[in-house]
CSV table of C-alpha atoms in Angstrom, one decimal:
chain,number,residue,atom,x,y,z
A,1,UNK,CA,17.1,-34.8,7.3
A,2,UNK,CA,17.9,-35.7,3.7
A,3,UNK,CA,16.9,-32.9,1.3
A,4,UNK,CA,15.0,-35.4,-1.0
A,5,UNK,CA,12.9,-36.5,2.1
A,6,UNK,CA,12.2,-32.9,2.9
A,7,UNK,CA,11.1,-32.2,-0.6
A,8,UNK,CA,8.9,-35.3,-0.6
A,9,UNK,CA,7.1,-34.1,2.5
A,10,UNK,CA,6.6,-30.6,1.1
A,11,UNK,CA,5.3,-31.9,-2.2
A,12,UNK,CA,2.8,-34.1,-0.4
A,13,UNK,CA,1.7,-30.9,1.3
A,14,UNK,CA,1.5,-29.2,-2.1
A,15,UNK,CA,-0.9,-31.8,-3.3
A,16,UNK,CA,-3.3,-30.9,-0.5
A,17,UNK,CA,-2.7,-27.2,-1.2
A,18,UNK,CA,-3.6,-27.9,-4.8
A,19,UNK,CA,-6.7,-29.8,-3.8
A,20,UNK,CA,-8.0,-27.0,-1.6
A,21,UNK,CA,-7.3,-24.5,-4.4
A,22,UNK,CA,-9.1,-26.5,-7.1
A,23,UNK,CA,-12.1,-27.4,-4.9
A,24,UNK,CA,-12.5,-23.8,-3.9
A,25,UNK,CA,-12.5,-22.6,-7.5
A,26,UNK,CA,-14.9,-25.3,-8.7
A,27,UNK,CA,-17.3,-24.4,-5.9
A,28,UNK,CA,-16.9,-20.7,-5.6
A,29,UNK,CA,-16.8,-19.6,-9.2
A,30,UNK,CA,-20.4,-20.8,-10.1
A,31,UNK,CA,-21.7,-20.1,-6.6
A,32,UNK,CA,-20.4,-16.5,-6.9
A,33,UNK,CA,-22.6,-16.0,-10.0
A,34,UNK,CA,-25.7,-17.2,-8.1
A,35,UNK,CA,-24.9,-15.0,-5.1
A,36,UNK,CA,-24.3,-12.0,-7.5
A,37,UNK,CA,-27.7,-12.5,-9.2
A,38,UNK,CA,-29.4,-12.8,-5.8
A,39,UNK,CA,-27.6,-9.7,-4.6
A,40,UNK,CA,-29.1,-7.9,-7.6
A,41,UNK,CA,-32.5,-9.4,-7.3
A,42,UNK,CA,-35.6,-7.2,-7.2
A,43,UNK,CA,-36.9,-9.3,-4.3
A,44,UNK,CA,-35.9,-7.2,-1.4
A,45,UNK,CA,-35.7,-10.0,1.2
A,46,UNK,CA,-33.5,-12.1,-1.0
A,47,UNK,CA,-31.2,-9.2,-1.8
A,48,UNK,CA,-31.0,-8.2,1.9
A,49,UNK,CA,-30.1,-11.8,3.0
A,50,UNK,CA,-27.5,-12.0,0.3
A,51,UNK,CA,-26.0,-8.6,1.3
A,52,UNK,CA,-25.8,-9.8,4.9
A,53,UNK,CA,-24.0,-13.0,3.8
A,54,UNK,CA,-21.5,-11.1,1.7
A,55,UNK,CA,-20.9,-8.6,4.6
A,56,UNK,CA,-20.2,-11.4,7.1
A,57,UNK,CA,-17.9,-13.4,4.7
A,58,UNK,CA,-15.9,-10.3,3.8
A,59,UNK,CA,-16.0,-8.6,7.2
A,60,UNK,CA,-14.7,-11.5,9.3
A,61,UNK,CA,-11.4,-13.4,9.1
A,62,UNK,CA,-11.3,-16.5,7.0
A,63,UNK,CA,-9.5,-18.3,9.8
A,64,UNK,CA,-12.4,-17.6,12.1
A,65,UNK,CA,-14.9,-18.9,9.5
A,66,UNK,CA,-13.0,-22.1,9.1
A,67,UNK,CA,-12.9,-22.7,12.8
A,68,UNK,CA,-16.6,-21.9,13.2
A,69,UNK,CA,-17.5,-24.5,10.5
A,70,UNK,CA,-15.1,-27.1,11.9
A,71,UNK,CA,-16.3,-26.9,15.5
A,72,UNK,CA,-19.8,-25.5,15.1
A,73,UNK,CA,-21.6,-28.8,14.6
A,74,UNK,CA,-20.2,-30.1,17.9
A,75,UNK,CA,-20.7,-27.0,20.0
A,76,UNK,CA,-24.1,-26.1,18.6
A,77,UNK,CA,-25.7,-29.5,18.1
A,78,UNK,CA,-23.4,-32.0,19.9
A,79,UNK,CA,-22.6,-33.8,16.6
A,80,UNK,CA,-19.4,-35.8,16.4
A,81,UNK,CA,-18.1,-35.5,12.9
A,82,UNK,CA,-15.9,-38.0,11.2
A,83,UNK,CA,-12.2,-37.9,10.5
A,84,UNK,CA,-12.7,-36.5,7.0
A,85,UNK,CA,-14.8,-33.6,8.3
A,86,UNK,CA,-11.8,-31.3,8.7
A,87,UNK,CA,-11.2,-31.3,4.9
A,88,UNK,CA,-14.9,-30.9,4.2
A,89,UNK,CA,-15.1,-28.0,6.7
A,90,UNK,CA,-12.1,-26.4,5.0
A,91,UNK,CA,-13.6,-26.8,1.6
A,92,UNK,CA,-17.0,-25.4,2.7
A,93,UNK,CA,-15.3,-22.4,4.5
A,94,UNK,CA,-13.1,-21.5,1.5
A,95,UNK,CA,-16.0,-21.9,-1.0
A,96,UNK,CA,-18.4,-19.7,1.0
A,97,UNK,CA,-15.7,-17.1,1.6
A,98,UNK,CA,-14.5,-16.8,-1.9
A,99,UNK,CA,-18.0,-17.0,-3.4
A,100,UNK,CA,-18.8,-13.7,-1.6
A,101,UNK,CA,-15.7,-12.0,-3.0
A,102,UNK,CA,-16.3,-13.4,-6.5
A,103,UNK,CA,-20.0,-12.3,-6.3
A,104,UNK,CA,-19.1,-8.6,-5.8
A,105,UNK,CA,-16.7,-8.8,-8.7
A,106,UNK,CA,-19.3,-10.4,-10.9
A,107,UNK,CA,-21.9,-7.8,-9.9
A,108,UNK,CA,-19.5,-4.9,-10.8
A,109,UNK,CA,-18.9,-6.6,-14.2
A,110,UNK,CA,-22.6,-7.1,-14.9
A,111,UNK,CA,-23.6,-3.6,-13.9
A,112,UNK,CA,-20.8,-2.2,-16.2
A,113,UNK,CA,-22.6,-3.5,-19.3
A,114,UNK,CA,-24.6,-0.7,-21.0
A,115,UNK,CA,-28.4,-1.1,-20.7
A,116,UNK,CA,-28.6,-0.6,-24.5
A,117,UNK,CA,-27.1,-4.0,-25.1
A,118,UNK,CA,-30.0,-5.7,-23.2
A,119,UNK,CA,-32.5,-3.6,-25.2
A,120,UNK,CA,-30.9,-4.5,-28.5
A,121,UNK,CA,-30.9,-8.2,-27.6
A,122,UNK,CA,-34.6,-8.0,-26.7
A,123,UNK,CA,-35.3,-6.4,-30.1
A,124,UNK,CA,-33.5,-9.2,-31.8
A,125,UNK,CA,-35.7,-11.7,-30.0
A,126,UNK,CA,-33.2,-13.0,-27.4
A,127,UNK,CA,-34.6,-14.3,-24.1
A,128,UNK,CA,-33.1,-13.0,-20.8
A,129,UNK,CA,-31.2,-16.2,-20.4
A,130,UNK,CA,-29.8,-16.1,-24.0
A,131,UNK,CA,-28.9,-12.4,-23.6
A,132,UNK,CA,-27.0,-13.1,-20.4
A,133,UNK,CA,-25.1,-16.2,-21.6
A,134,UNK,CA,-24.3,-15.2,-25.2
A,135,UNK,CA,-23.9,-11.4,-25.0
A,136,UNK,CA,-23.4,-10.2,-21.4
A,137,UNK,CA,-21.4,-13.0,-19.8
A,138,UNK,CA,-18.5,-13.1,-22.3
A,139,UNK,CA,-18.0,-9.4,-21.9
A,140,UNK,CA,-18.3,-9.6,-18.1
A,141,UNK,CA,-15.6,-12.3,-18.0
A,142,UNK,CA,-13.2,-10.2,-20.0
A,143,UNK,CA,-13.8,-7.1,-17.8
A,144,UNK,CA,-13.5,-8.8,-14.4
A,145,UNK,CA,-10.6,-11.1,-15.3
A,146,UNK,CA,-7.9,-8.8,-13.7
A,147,UNK,CA,-9.8,-8.6,-10.5
A,148,UNK,CA,-10.6,-12.3,-10.5
A,149,UNK,CA,-6.9,-13.0,-11.1
A,150,UNK,CA,-6.0,-11.1,-8.0
A,151,UNK,CA,-8.4,-13.1,-5.9
A,152,UNK,CA,-7.3,-16.4,-7.4
A,153,UNK,CA,-3.6,-15.5,-6.6
A,154,UNK,CA,-4.7,-14.6,-3.1
A,155,UNK,CA,-6.4,-17.9,-2.8
A,156,UNK,CA,-3.1,-19.8,-3.5
A,157,UNK,CA,-1.6,-18.0,-0.4
A,158,UNK,CA,-4.8,-18.3,1.7
A,159,UNK,CA,-4.7,-22.1,1.4
A,160,UNK,CA,-2.0,-21.9,4.2
A,161,UNK,CA,-4.8,-21.0,6.6
A,162,UNK,CA,-6.0,-24.6,6.5
A,163,UNK,CA,-3.3,-25.3,9.1
A,164,UNK,CA,-5.7,-24.1,11.8
A,165,UNK,CA,-7.8,-27.2,11.2
A,166,UNK,CA,-4.8,-29.5,11.4
A,167,UNK,CA,-4.6,-30.1,7.6
A,168,UNK,CA,-1.1,-31.0,6.5
A,169,UNK,CA,-1.0,-28.7,3.5
A,170,UNK,CA,2.3,-27.2,2.4
A,171,UNK,CA,2.6,-24.4,5.0
A,172,UNK,CA,1.8,-26.8,7.8
A,173,UNK,CA,4.3,-29.3,6.5
A,174,UNK,CA,7.0,-26.6,6.2
A,175,UNK,CA,6.2,-25.4,9.8
A,176,UNK,CA,6.6,-29.0,11.1
A,177,UNK,CA,9.8,-29.5,9.3
A,178,UNK,CA,11.3,-26.2,10.4
A,179,UNK,CA,10.5,-27.0,14.1
A,180,UNK,CA,12.0,-30.5,13.7
A,181,UNK,CA,15.2,-29.3,11.9
A,182,UNK,CA,15.4,-26.0,13.7
A,183,UNK,CA,16.0,-24.4,10.3
A,184,UNK,CA,14.4,-21.8,8.0
A,185,UNK,CA,15.1,-23.9,4.9
A,186,UNK,CA,11.7,-25.5,4.8
A,187,UNK,CA,10.0,-22.1,4.9
A,188,UNK,CA,12.3,-20.8,2.1
A,189,UNK,CA,11.5,-23.8,-0.1
A,190,UNK,CA,7.8,-23.5,0.6
A,191,UNK,CA,7.9,-19.8,-0.3
A,192,UNK,CA,9.6,-20.7,-3.6
A,193,UNK,CA,6.9,-23.3,-4.4
A,194,UNK,CA,4.1,-20.8,-3.6
A,195,UNK,CA,5.8,-18.3,-5.9
A,196,UNK,CA,6.1,-20.9,-8.8
A,197,UNK,CA,2.4,-22.0,-8.2
A,198,UNK,CA,1.3,-18.3,-8.5
A,199,UNK,CA,3.5,-17.8,-11.5
A,200,UNK,CA,1.8,-20.7,-13.3
A,201,UNK,CA,-1.6,-19.3,-12.3
A,202,UNK,CA,-0.6,-15.9,-13.7
A,203,UNK,CA,0.5,-17.4,-17.0
A,204,UNK,CA,-2.8,-19.3,-17.4
A,205,UNK,CA,-4.8,-16.1,-16.6
A,206,UNK,CA,-2.8,-14.1,-19.1
A,207,UNK,CA,-3.5,-16.6,-21.8
A,208,UNK,CA,-7.2,-16.6,-21.1
A,209,UNK,CA,-7.2,-12.8,-21.2
A,210,UNK,CA,-5.5,-12.9,-24.6
A,211,UNK,CA,-8.1,-15.3,-25.9
A,212,UNK,CA,-10.8,-12.9,-24.8
A,213,UNK,CA,-9.1,-9.9,-26.4
A,214,UNK,CA,-11.5,-10.0,-29.3
A,215,UNK,CA,-14.2,-8.4,-27.1
A,216,UNK,CA,-13.3,-4.8,-27.3
A,217,UNK,CA,-14.7,-2.3,-24.8
């Protein structure tokens, strides 16, 4: 196979990989905040349900979760899902899984803020919402950024798990090409592309961290 054709196929797979990556971040980052707040809620039933959800998401393989969401509607309810369902199932699985991890990182960041800052904000007349958004959240983001960065870089690599649903993302494309050409070259090229992708993510995260450097601990 011509090298340009091989690159074209891999880059098409990269577009799907990037889609999964972006959709997961757009969904999981805000959902993680909600889950973290529920996990810290004074309502015991809500906190227990959230802890159970986090435990299941973190304690079972992401691949198994993707397959459960993909085939669950049919085996549990006899529903025949459309052709687009596999991408939606993939997106739901990734979002739910990463929201659980992000929630624990958010929680650790929120709990690291000294109680005195909340009390000072209350004296100054801030509401709970204003205190969280204007005082607590900016500091939390700075503190959790290294841990979030690790999870985001892991997400780039985890997108390869979408192959179990038959989604032709980059790893699946490389696997098909390697089998067709009986060659390791597609895997090597895919590995290089993953590395460059993660390098770009790391550069962006470093720039964000520098912009937040005016929040001193």
